[in-house]
Amino acid sequence: MARMNFRFLVAAFLLALSWAAWGQEQAFTNRSTELKERGAAEAGTLATLPENTEVKVIQRGGGWTQVEAGGKKGWVRVFHLRFPATAETSSSSGGGLSSLTSAFGFGRKTSQQTTIATTGIRGLSPEDLKNASPDTAALAKAQSFRADKPAAERFARDGKLAAVTIEYKEYKEGARR
Amino acid sequence: MKRIAMIAALLAVCIPAAAQFGGIDLGKAFDIGKKAMKAQEATKELSQEDEIELGNALTASFLGAAPLHADANLQRYVNRVGRWVALHSDRPDLPWIFSVIDTETINAFAMPGGSVIVSSGLLKRLASESELAGVLAHEIAHVVKRHQVTAMQSSMKADFFKSIGTEVASDRIGGRGGVAGQMVKPFALDMAGNLIKDGFFLRPLDRSMEYEADQMAIVIATRSGYNPFGLVAALQMLAQYKGDADAASVFSTHPPAGERIGELEKFMPTVERYATQPELEGRFKQVVGAAK
């Protein structure tokens, strides 16, 4: 019995490992770029990655992405990565949002999960959107979820979101500098 | 271009007039309409009220094609994120409404007047609240710049407006109201119906509008206190999908994600100093992960 349990655990562990590897995002450098110790321009440089170096994405952090390249872990600028289109957008598969809570991962890693789900919600077809007829009860329901200004402000405070002042002009002119 | 404004003005005037007098003096209503047309012609756009009505009608139709997601917490959450972000746009006081539809198709839509629809297929592929904020800010930017209204005006045919006028007039004469009429104005429903048959939800906007919405989205999300790179991360996620034949998806109505990222790169140095603002991964996962 104990032996069986052990085998089961090993199998589960291996599955988890392979799933994790499978779910990892693959990317390529889109120019020659530096692999940094931290996500900061002034951080030490671990290596210079030539254009088209294959990397595995570990995590994102604002303008920098942590990757593993040639056995080294470090950070590269978010815009210096190119993501190849490899995932299917199967509209006939998918297991609903609850599939997100899988122990194996979350978020975009589930894009692979959706391909193995058997039941799911049908995707929206162009015909659906051309032949749509109004459902005013659904509209009323949608409107009942509306957030007013005070609710939105409370929600922002809970998330420690602090508004900042930045103008479109400032943003655009900054780009020309 | 002028015709939509003319018809809107005509309808805006003749519906209340007919309602007020319970009356069927069509000639009189049209005369009033003609005067209003001239006034409206000068501004060459739908009034904000008409825009909201049309947005309601389009949303009702959209929800007729794709069901609202059943999770109330999820709907409230997306509305809070969206409203907070919209408060930092140039049209903070529109009756903003954000609806999650239950479909695998990856897309988000903006209606005139402040209604935004996002698919659960897109939501479950996002990783944080700052990514969601970036996506919603893009749609909010379309509303703020009235991109859909501009697109409608340039795609509509002359005889199309004629038919709306007569349909609404006969509607009123016949005294037909119904449940739909109480919630969404008949002119808006008629207009929305014709727009939808014409492929309104499937037609891409100009590329320049998409790039403009992306740039504005970065500023709006940053102002709201979110990490400015949320939209970039969401676009990198989209870039990993092969666009398919599903014409109702983001892949057929938007420029390729890789090109959008390339456009954004030019503008990002200005907001890099805000890159320490929160991403709120935990709160996002909690709500979206719990949604059935």
Short mmCIF file of C-alpha atoms in Angstrom, two decimals:
data_model
loop_
_atom_site.label_atom_id
_atom_site.label_comp_id
_atom_site.label_asym_id
_atom_site.label_seq_id
_atom_site.Cartn_x
_atom_site.Cartn_y
_atom_site.Cartn_z
CA MET A 1 0.00 0.00 0.00
CA ALA A 2 2.76 2.37 1.03
CA ARG A 3 4.60 1.40 -2.11
CA MET A 4 1.62 2.25 -4.24
CA ASN A 5 1.29 5.58 -2.58
CA PHE A 6 4.93 6.26 -3.22
CA ARG A 7 4.57 5.39 -6.88
CA PHE A 8 1.56 7.57 -7.12
CA LEU A 9 3.48 10.44 -5.57
CA VAL A 10 6.38 9.96 -7.95
CA ALA A 11 4.02 9.89 -10.89
CA ALA A 12 2.24 12.99 -9.66
CA PHE A 13 5.55 14.74 -9.12
CA LEU A 14 6.78 13.87 -12.61
CA LEU A 15 3.51 15.03 -14.09
CA ALA A 16 3.76 18.28 -12.20
CA LEU A 17 7.32 18.77 -13.41
CA SER A 18 6.55 18.10 -17.03
CA TRP A 19 3.45 20.25 -16.85
CA ALA A 20 5.45 23.10 -15.40
CA ALA A 21 8.02 22.80 -18.17
CA TRP A 22 5.30 22.59 -20.77
CA GLY A 23 3.50 25.60 -19.42
CA GLN A 24 6.59 27.78 -19.36
CA GLU A 25 6.62 30.59 -21.84
CA GLN A 26 9.24 30.46 -24.52
CA ALA A 27 10.59 33.67 -26.00
CA PHE A 28 13.46 34.91 -28.16
CA THR A 29 15.54 38.03 -27.88
CA ASN A 30 14.59 40.41 -30.70
CA ARG A 31 17.96 42.18 -30.58
CA SER A 32 21.28 41.79 -28.84
CA THR A 33 20.60 42.52 -25.17
CA GLU A 34 22.12 42.28 -21.72
CA LEU A 35 21.10 39.70 -19.14
CA LYS A 36 21.05 41.65 -15.87
CA GLU A 37 21.34 40.54 -12.26
CA ARG A 38 18.25 42.57 -11.36
CA GLY A 39 15.57 44.33 -13.34
CA ALA A 40 17.39 47.64 -13.49
CA ALA A 41 19.59 49.37 -16.05
CA GLU A 42 22.33 49.96 -13.47
CA ALA A 43 22.41 46.30 -12.33
CA GLY A 44 25.41 44.10 -13.13
CA THR A 45 25.52 42.34 -16.48
CA LEU A 46 25.60 38.53 -16.36
CA ALA A 47 25.88 37.97 -20.09
CA THR A 48 25.18 39.54 -23.45
CA LEU A 49 22.55 37.59 -25.32
CA PRO A 50 22.77 37.80 -29.10
CA GLU A 51 19.64 38.40 -31.19
CA ASN A 52 17.37 35.33 -31.46
CA THR A 53 18.61 33.70 -28.26
CA GLU A 54 15.96 31.32 -26.95
CA VAL A 55 14.93 32.03 -23.35
CA LYS A 56 12.41 30.68 -20.87
CA VAL A 57 10.27 33.26 -19.10
CA ILE A 58 10.27 32.91 -15.31
CA GLN A 59 8.39 36.01 -14.23
CA ARG A 60 7.51 39.56 -15.20
CA GLY A 61 8.27 42.66 -13.23
CA GLY A 62 7.21 45.91 -14.87
CA GLY A 63 9.67 46.86 -17.59
CA TRP A 64 11.81 43.78 -17.02
CA THR A 65 11.29 40.06 -17.45
CA GLN A 66 13.14 37.36 -15.55
CA VAL A 67 14.37 34.65 -17.92
CA GLU A 68 16.60 31.66 -18.03
CA ALA A 69 19.05 31.57 -20.91
CA GLY A 70 21.78 28.98 -21.38
CA GLY A 71 21.53 27.90 -17.73
CA LYS A 72 21.74 31.46 -16.42
CA LYS A 73 18.90 33.27 -14.73
CA GLY A 74 18.65 37.00 -15.08
CA TRP A 75 16.55 39.93 -16.24
CA VAL A 76 16.10 41.40 -19.71
CA ARG A 77 14.10 44.41 -20.87
CA VAL A 78 10.50 43.55 -21.66
CA PHE A 79 10.70 45.05 -25.15
CA HIS A 80 13.76 42.99 -26.05
CA LEU A 81 11.73 39.79 -26.17
CA ARG A 82 9.69 38.35 -29.01
CA PHE A 83 7.02 35.73 -28.35
CA PRO A 84 6.43 33.16 -31.07
CA ALA A 85 2.81 32.30 -31.88
CA THR A 86 2.56 28.69 -30.78
CA ALA A 87 -0.66 28.48 -28.75
CA GLU A 88 -3.91 27.46 -30.39
CA THR A 89 -6.96 29.62 -30.01
CA SER A 90 -9.40 26.78 -30.02
CA SER A 91 -12.84 28.26 -29.61
CA SER A 92 -14.50 24.90 -29.02
CA SER A 93 -12.50 23.96 -25.96
CA GLY A 94 -12.00 25.36 -22.53
CA GLY A 95 -12.98 24.54 -19.02
CA GLY A 96 -14.31 27.81 -17.72
CA LEU A 97 -12.56 30.18 -15.39
CA SER A 98 -12.41 27.66 -12.55
CA SER A 99 -9.70 25.74 -14.42
CA LEU A 100 -7.43 28.55 -13.31
CA THR A 101 -7.22 27.25 -9.79
CA SER A 102 -5.24 24.24 -10.92
CA ALA A 103 -2.35 23.39 -8.63
CA PHE A 104 -0.07 23.44 -11.64
CA GLY A 105 -0.28 27.03 -12.45
CA PHE A 106 -2.33 30.01 -13.18
CA GLY A 107 -3.04 32.55 -15.78
CA ARG A 108 -1.55 32.23 -19.16
CA LYS A 109 -0.06 28.85 -18.44
CA THR A 110 -3.58 27.53 -18.66
CA SER A 111 -3.60 28.27 -22.36
CA GLN A 112 -2.17 24.80 -22.73
CA GLN A 113 -4.72 23.41 -20.32
CA THR A 114 -7.59 24.55 -22.47
CA THR A 115 -6.45 22.32 -25.29
CA ILE A 116 -6.96 19.25 -23.15
CA ALA A 117 -10.27 20.23 -21.62
CA THR A 118 -13.12 18.24 -23.05
CA THR A 119 -16.15 20.22 -22.14
CA GLY A 120 -16.50 23.89 -22.40
CA ILE A 121 -18.13 26.95 -23.69
CA ARG A 122 -18.53 27.44 -27.35
CA GLY A 123 -16.68 30.36 -28.82
CA LEU A 124 -18.43 33.30 -30.31
CA SER A 125 -18.87 33.07 -34.07
CA PRO A 126 -19.16 35.94 -36.53
CA GLU A 127 -22.68 34.72 -37.32
CA ASP A 128 -23.62 34.99 -33.63
CA LEU A 129 -22.52 38.60 -33.68
CA LYS A 130 -24.30 39.43 -36.92
CA ASN A 131 -27.59 37.82 -35.95
CA ALA A 132 -27.64 39.10 -32.38
CA SER A 133 -31.01 40.24 -31.11
CA PRO A 134 -31.35 42.42 -28.02
CA ASP A 135 -31.65 40.87 -24.57
CA THR A 136 -32.78 43.77 -22.42
CA ALA A 137 -33.05 41.61 -19.28
CA ALA A 138 -29.36 40.76 -19.63
CA LEU A 139 -28.59 44.45 -20.09
CA ALA A 140 -30.48 45.28 -16.88
CA LYS A 141 -28.54 42.59 -15.06
CA ALA A 142 -25.22 43.88 -16.40
CA GLN A 143 -26.18 47.39 -15.29
CA SER A 144 -26.86 46.13 -11.78
CA PHE A 145 -23.15 45.35 -11.37
CA ARG A 146 -22.10 48.90 -12.18
CA ALA A 147 -19.65 50.50 -9.71
CA ASP A 148 -20.22 54.10 -8.68
CA LYS A 149 -17.39 56.52 -8.01
CA PRO A 150 -17.17 55.98 -4.22
CA ALA A 151 -17.11 52.19 -4.70
CA ALA A 152 -14.32 52.50 -7.25
CA GLU A 153 -12.34 54.76 -4.94
CA ARG A 154 -12.71 52.37 -1.99
CA PHE A 155 -11.61 49.52 -4.20
CA ALA A 156 -8.52 51.48 -5.28
CA ARG A 157 -7.61 52.27 -1.67
CA ASP A 158 -7.92 48.58 -0.74
CA GLY A 159 -5.46 47.77 -3.51
CA LYS A 160 -3.13 50.62 -2.48
CA LEU A 161 -3.51 52.20 -5.88
CA ALA A 162 -2.41 55.81 -5.74
CA ALA A 163 -3.42 58.04 -8.63
CA VAL A 164 -0.62 60.00 -10.30
CA THR A 165 -0.73 62.97 -12.63
CA ILE A 166 0.63 62.42 -16.10
CA GLU A 167 -0.56 64.15 -19.24
CA TYR A 168 -0.83 62.59 -22.69
CA LYS A 169 1.35 65.38 -23.98
CA GLU A 170 4.05 64.72 -21.43
CA TYR A 171 4.00 61.06 -22.36
CA LYS A 172 4.25 61.67 -26.09
CA GLU A 173 6.92 64.33 -25.78
CA GLY A 174 8.96 62.08 -23.55
CA ALA A 175 9.09 59.64 -26.41
CA ARG A 176 10.71 62.17 -28.71
CA ARG A 177 13.42 63.09 -26.27
CA MET B 1 -20.97 61.76 -42.15
CA LYS B 2 -23.70 64.31 -41.61
CA ARG B 3 -26.51 61.89 -42.02
CA ILE B 4 -26.10 60.08 -38.76
CA ALA B 5 -26.21 63.39 -36.90
CA MET B 6 -29.25 64.46 -38.88
CA ILE B 7 -31.16 61.31 -38.17
CA ALA B 8 -30.17 61.27 -34.54
CA ALA B 9 -31.35 64.83 -34.16
CA LEU B 10 -34.56 64.05 -35.96
CA LEU B 11 -35.24 61.07 -33.78
CA ALA B 12 -34.25 62.74 -30.57
CA VAL B 13 -36.77 65.44 -31.27
CA CYS B 14 -39.60 63.44 -32.75
CA ILE B 15 -39.72 60.72 -30.16
CA PRO B 16 -40.25 62.96 -27.15
CA ALA B 17 -42.58 65.14 -29.21
CA ALA B 18 -44.73 62.19 -30.17
CA ALA B 19 -44.63 60.85 -26.65
CA GLN B 20 -45.46 64.11 -25.04
CA PHE B 21 -48.50 64.87 -27.13
CA GLY B 22 -49.40 61.21 -27.49
CA GLY B 23 -49.68 62.45 -30.93
CA ILE B 24 -49.36 61.33 -34.40
CA ASP B 25 -48.75 64.61 -36.15
CA LEU B 26 -45.96 63.22 -38.17
CA GLY B 27 -45.60 66.26 -40.37
CA LYS B 28 -45.10 68.48 -37.38
CA ALA B 29 -42.62 66.11 -35.81
CA PHE B 30 -40.59 66.03 -39.00
CA ASP B 31 -40.59 69.80 -39.22
CA ILE B 32 -39.19 70.04 -35.73
CA GLY B 33 -36.72 67.37 -36.70
CA LYS B 34 -35.54 69.34 -39.69
CA LYS B 35 -34.77 72.35 -37.54
CA ALA B 36 -32.88 70.18 -35.08
CA MET B 37 -30.97 68.59 -37.94
CA LYS B 38 -29.46 71.93 -38.83
CA ALA B 39 -28.35 72.53 -35.28
CA GLN B 40 -26.94 69.04 -35.04
CA GLU B 41 -25.20 69.30 -38.40
CA ALA B 42 -22.99 71.99 -36.97
CA THR B 43 -21.58 69.66 -34.34
CA LYS B 44 -21.46 66.70 -36.72
CA GLU B 45 -21.70 64.12 -34.02
CA LEU B 46 -24.12 62.18 -31.91
CA SER B 47 -25.04 63.87 -28.68
CA GLN B 48 -23.68 62.19 -25.58
CA GLU B 49 -27.20 61.09 -24.67
CA ASP B 50 -27.72 59.45 -28.07
CA GLU B 51 -24.34 57.83 -27.80
CA ILE B 52 -25.31 56.29 -24.45
CA GLU B 53 -28.65 55.09 -25.81
CA LEU B 54 -26.98 53.52 -28.81
CA GLY B 55 -24.38 51.91 -26.53
CA ASN B 56 -27.16 50.41 -24.40
CA ALA B 57 -28.88 48.98 -27.45
CA LEU B 58 -25.64 47.54 -28.82
CA THR B 59 -24.82 46.04 -25.42
CA ALA B 60 -28.29 44.47 -25.16
CA SER B 61 -27.77 42.92 -28.58
CA PHE B 62 -24.30 41.72 -27.75
CA LEU B 63 -25.63 40.05 -24.62
CA GLY B 64 -28.26 38.43 -26.81
CA ALA B 65 -25.43 36.71 -28.69
CA ALA B 66 -23.08 35.96 -25.79
CA PRO B 67 -24.33 35.31 -22.25
CA LEU B 68 -23.20 37.36 -19.29
CA HIS B 69 -20.85 35.37 -17.08
CA ALA B 70 -22.86 34.02 -14.13
CA ASP B 71 -20.35 34.98 -11.41
CA ALA B 72 -21.59 38.19 -9.75
CA ASN B 73 -18.30 38.75 -7.88
CA LEU B 74 -16.40 38.63 -11.13
CA GLN B 75 -18.79 41.15 -12.73
CA ARG B 76 -18.48 43.51 -9.75
CA TYR B 77 -14.70 43.18 -9.69
CA VAL B 78 -14.30 44.02 -13.37
CA ASN B 79 -16.69 46.96 -12.92
CA ARG B 80 -14.61 48.32 -10.04
CA VAL B 81 -11.33 48.04 -11.93
CA GLY B 82 -12.96 49.56 -15.01
CA ARG B 83 -14.68 52.41 -13.21
CA TRP B 84 -11.52 53.33 -11.30
CA VAL B 85 -9.56 53.40 -14.55
CA ALA B 86 -12.31 55.33 -16.38
CA LEU B 87 -12.26 57.95 -13.61
CA HIS B 88 -8.78 58.83 -14.91
CA SER B 89 -9.91 59.26 -18.49
CA ASP B 90 -11.27 62.41 -20.11
CA ARG B 91 -14.87 61.19 -19.79
CA PRO B 92 -14.99 60.10 -16.13
CA ASP B 93 -18.71 60.72 -15.68
CA LEU B 94 -20.19 58.54 -18.40
CA PRO B 95 -22.41 55.74 -17.05
CA TRP B 96 -19.53 53.27 -17.43
CA ILE B 97 -20.49 49.63 -17.44
CA PHE B 98 -18.20 46.62 -17.81
CA SER B 99 -19.61 43.20 -18.67
CA VAL B 100 -17.88 39.84 -18.69
CA ILE B 101 -19.32 37.50 -21.30
CA ASP B 102 -19.01 33.76 -20.96
CA THR B 103 -17.11 32.65 -24.04
CA GLU B 104 -13.77 31.11 -24.93
CA THR B 105 -13.26 33.65 -27.69
CA ILE B 106 -10.48 36.06 -26.77
CA ASN B 107 -11.70 39.61 -27.19
CA ALA B 108 -12.84 42.86 -25.67
CA PHE B 109 -15.26 45.38 -27.17
CA ALA B 110 -16.16 48.99 -26.57
CA MET B 111 -19.57 50.48 -27.34
CA PRO B 112 -20.26 54.17 -27.73
CA GLY B 113 -21.32 55.84 -24.50
CA GLY B 114 -19.17 53.86 -22.06
CA SER B 115 -20.11 50.18 -22.25
CA VAL B 116 -17.19 47.76 -22.36
CA ILE B 117 -17.43 44.01 -22.86
CA VAL B 118 -14.62 41.58 -22.08
CA SER B 119 -14.67 37.83 -22.69
CA SER B 120 -13.91 35.28 -19.99
CA GLY B 121 -11.60 33.69 -22.58
CA LEU B 122 -9.45 36.82 -22.42
CA LEU B 123 -9.74 37.24 -18.64
CA LYS B 124 -8.48 33.78 -17.81
CA ARG B 125 -5.38 34.34 -19.91
CA LEU B 126 -4.42 37.52 -18.09
CA ALA B 127 -2.14 37.31 -15.07
CA SER B 128 -2.76 40.42 -12.98
CA GLU B 129 -5.07 43.34 -12.32
CA SER B 130 -2.62 45.70 -14.03
CA GLU B 131 -2.99 43.64 -17.22
CA LEU B 132 -6.78 43.84 -16.94
CA ALA B 133 -6.53 47.58 -16.25
CA GLY B 134 -4.41 47.96 -19.40
CA VAL B 135 -6.94 46.06 -21.52
CA LEU B 136 -9.90 48.01 -20.10
CA ALA B 137 -8.01 51.30 -20.50
CA HIS B 138 -7.58 50.49 -24.22
CA GLU B 139 -11.35 50.06 -24.58
CA ILE B 140 -12.00 53.17 -22.47
CA ALA B 141 -9.72 55.12 -24.81
CA HIS B 142 -11.84 54.05 -27.80
CA VAL B 143 -14.93 55.41 -26.03
CA VAL B 144 -13.19 58.61 -24.97
CA LYS B 145 -12.05 59.28 -28.54
CA ARG B 146 -15.45 58.19 -29.97
CA HIS B 147 -13.68 55.84 -32.37
CA GLN B 148 -16.73 53.62 -32.91
CA VAL B 149 -18.93 56.59 -33.71
CA THR B 150 -16.42 57.78 -36.29
CA ALA B 151 -16.23 54.31 -37.80
CA MET B 152 -20.02 54.09 -37.98
CA GLN B 153 -20.33 57.41 -39.66
CA SER B 154 -17.90 56.45 -42.36
CA SER B 155 -19.35 52.99 -43.00
CA MET B 156 -23.04 53.77 -43.18
CA LYS B 157 -24.99 53.99 -46.37
CA ALA B 158 -27.40 56.75 -47.25
CA ASP B 159 -30.56 54.66 -47.55
CA PHE B 160 -29.83 53.06 -44.20
CA PHE B 161 -30.75 56.21 -42.30
CA LYS B 162 -33.90 56.66 -44.28
CA SER B 163 -35.14 53.29 -43.14
CA ILE B 164 -34.46 54.04 -39.49
CA GLY B 165 -36.57 57.18 -39.65
CA THR B 166 -39.57 55.42 -41.13
CA GLU B 167 -39.30 52.43 -38.85
CA VAL B 168 -39.30 54.58 -35.78
CA ALA B 169 -42.15 56.71 -37.06
CA SER B 170 -44.34 53.71 -37.83
CA ASP B 171 -43.39 52.24 -34.48
CA ARG B 172 -44.74 55.26 -32.74
CA ILE B 173 -47.88 55.53 -34.82
CA GLY B 174 -48.71 51.95 -34.11
CA GLY B 175 -48.22 52.64 -30.43
CA ARG B 176 -45.92 49.66 -30.12
CA GLY B 177 -43.73 49.88 -27.06
CA GLY B 178 -43.03 46.64 -25.32
CA VAL B 179 -40.56 45.78 -22.63
CA ALA B 180 -37.57 46.59 -24.78
CA GLY B 181 -38.91 50.05 -25.48
CA GLN B 182 -39.00 50.92 -21.81
CA MET B 183 -35.32 50.18 -21.28
CA VAL B 184 -33.71 51.05 -24.52
CA LYS B 185 -35.09 53.70 -26.81
CA PRO B 186 -36.57 52.31 -30.04
CA PHE B 187 -34.43 54.54 -32.26
CA ALA B 188 -31.33 53.13 -30.61
CA LEU B 189 -32.53 49.56 -30.98
CA ASP B 190 -33.29 50.10 -34.65
CA MET B 191 -29.98 51.76 -35.28
CA ALA B 192 -28.11 49.07 -33.34
CA GLY B 193 -29.96 46.32 -35.20
CA ASN B 194 -28.95 47.73 -38.55
CA LEU B 195 -25.38 48.31 -37.43
CA ILE B 196 -25.07 44.74 -36.20
CA LYS B 197 -26.44 43.23 -39.43
CA ASP B 198 -23.89 45.39 -41.17
CA GLY B 199 -21.13 43.66 -39.16
CA PHE B 200 -20.46 46.40 -36.61
CA PHE B 201 -19.00 43.99 -34.04
CA LEU B 202 -16.74 42.34 -36.61
CA ARG B 203 -15.32 45.30 -38.42
CA PRO B 204 -11.84 46.39 -37.40
CA LEU B 205 -11.18 50.01 -36.55
CA ASP B 206 -8.41 51.88 -38.33
CA ARG B 207 -4.94 50.85 -37.24
CA SER B 208 -4.20 54.42 -36.23
CA MET B 209 -7.14 54.26 -33.81
CA GLU B 210 -5.83 51.05 -32.25
CA TYR B 211 -2.37 52.51 -31.76
CA GLU B 212 -3.84 55.69 -30.34
CA ALA B 213 -5.98 53.64 -27.91
CA ASP B 214 -2.89 51.66 -26.84
CA GLN B 215 -0.92 54.81 -26.14
CA MET B 216 -3.77 56.44 -24.25
CA ALA B 217 -4.32 53.21 -22.32
CA ILE B 218 -0.78 53.33 -20.95
CA VAL B 219 -1.32 56.87 -19.69
CA ILE B 220 -4.78 56.16 -18.23
CA ALA B 221 -3.63 52.98 -16.45
CA THR B 222 -0.54 54.77 -15.11
CA ARG B 223 -2.65 57.67 -13.82
CA SER B 224 -4.85 55.12 -12.06
CA GLY B 225 -1.81 53.93 -10.13
CA TYR B 226 -1.28 50.67 -12.01
CA ASN B 227 1.99 49.38 -13.36
CA PRO B 228 2.17 50.88 -16.87
CA PHE B 229 3.49 47.62 -18.30
CA GLY B 230 0.23 45.73 -17.77
CA LEU B 231 -0.98 46.27 -21.33
CA VAL B 232 2.43 45.27 -22.72
CA ALA B 233 2.30 41.98 -20.78
CA ALA B 234 -1.25 41.34 -22.05
CA LEU B 235 -0.09 41.97 -25.62
CA GLN B 236 2.83 39.59 -25.15
CA MET B 237 0.32 36.96 -24.07
CA LEU B 238 -1.79 37.63 -27.18
CA ALA B 239 1.29 37.40 -29.38
CA GLN B 240 1.63 33.76 -28.40
CA TYR B 241 -1.65 32.80 -30.03
CA LYS B 242 -1.95 31.82 -33.62
CA GLY B 243 -4.69 33.95 -35.10
CA ASP B 244 -7.36 31.56 -36.33
CA ALA B 245 -10.36 31.72 -38.61
CA ASP B 246 -12.51 32.88 -35.72
CA ALA B 247 -13.43 36.31 -36.99
CA ALA B 248 -15.06 37.25 -33.69
CA SER B 249 -11.70 37.29 -31.91
CA VAL B 250 -9.21 40.03 -31.19
CA PHE B 251 -6.85 38.47 -33.73
CA SER B 252 -9.02 39.38 -36.69
CA THR B 253 -9.98 42.88 -35.56
CA HIS B 254 -6.69 44.25 -34.27
CA PRO B 255 -3.21 44.76 -35.68
CA PRO B 256 -0.86 41.89 -34.73
CA ALA B 257 0.12 42.10 -31.05
CA GLY B 258 3.82 42.15 -31.99
CA GLU B 259 3.32 45.33 -34.01
CA ARG B 260 1.34 46.95 -31.23
CA ILE B 261 4.15 46.18 -28.78
CA GLY B 262 6.64 47.69 -31.24
CA GLU B 263 4.57 50.89 -31.42
CA LEU B 264 4.33 51.13 -27.64
CA GLU B 265 8.06 50.74 -27.14
CA LYS B 266 8.62 54.22 -28.57
CA PHE B 267 6.57 55.77 -25.81
CA MET B 268 7.50 53.69 -22.80
CA PRO B 269 10.63 55.46 -21.55
CA THR B 270 8.43 58.29 -20.21
CA VAL B 271 6.49 55.98 -17.91
CA GLU B 272 9.36 53.74 -16.87
CA ARG B 273 9.64 55.60 -13.58
CA TYR B 274 6.15 54.32 -12.70
CA ALA B 275 7.15 50.69 -13.21
CA THR B 276 7.14 50.08 -9.47
CA GLN B 277 3.38 50.78 -9.27
CA PRO B 278 1.35 47.70 -8.27
CA GLU B 279 0.37 44.85 -10.55
CA LEU B 280 -2.07 43.36 -8.02
CA GLU B 281 -1.61 39.79 -9.09
CA GLY B 282 -3.03 38.36 -5.86
CA ARG B 283 -6.35 40.17 -5.91
CA PHE B 284 -6.84 39.33 -9.58
CA LYS B 285 -6.11 35.65 -9.09
CA GLN B 286 -8.39 35.46 -6.10
CA VAL B 287 -11.42 36.78 -7.95
CA VAL B 288 -10.83 35.38 -11.43
CA GLY B 289 -9.61 32.05 -10.12
CA ALA B 290 -12.70 31.65 -7.93
CA ALA B 291 -15.11 32.38 -10.78
CA LYS B 292 -16.90 29.28 -11.93
#
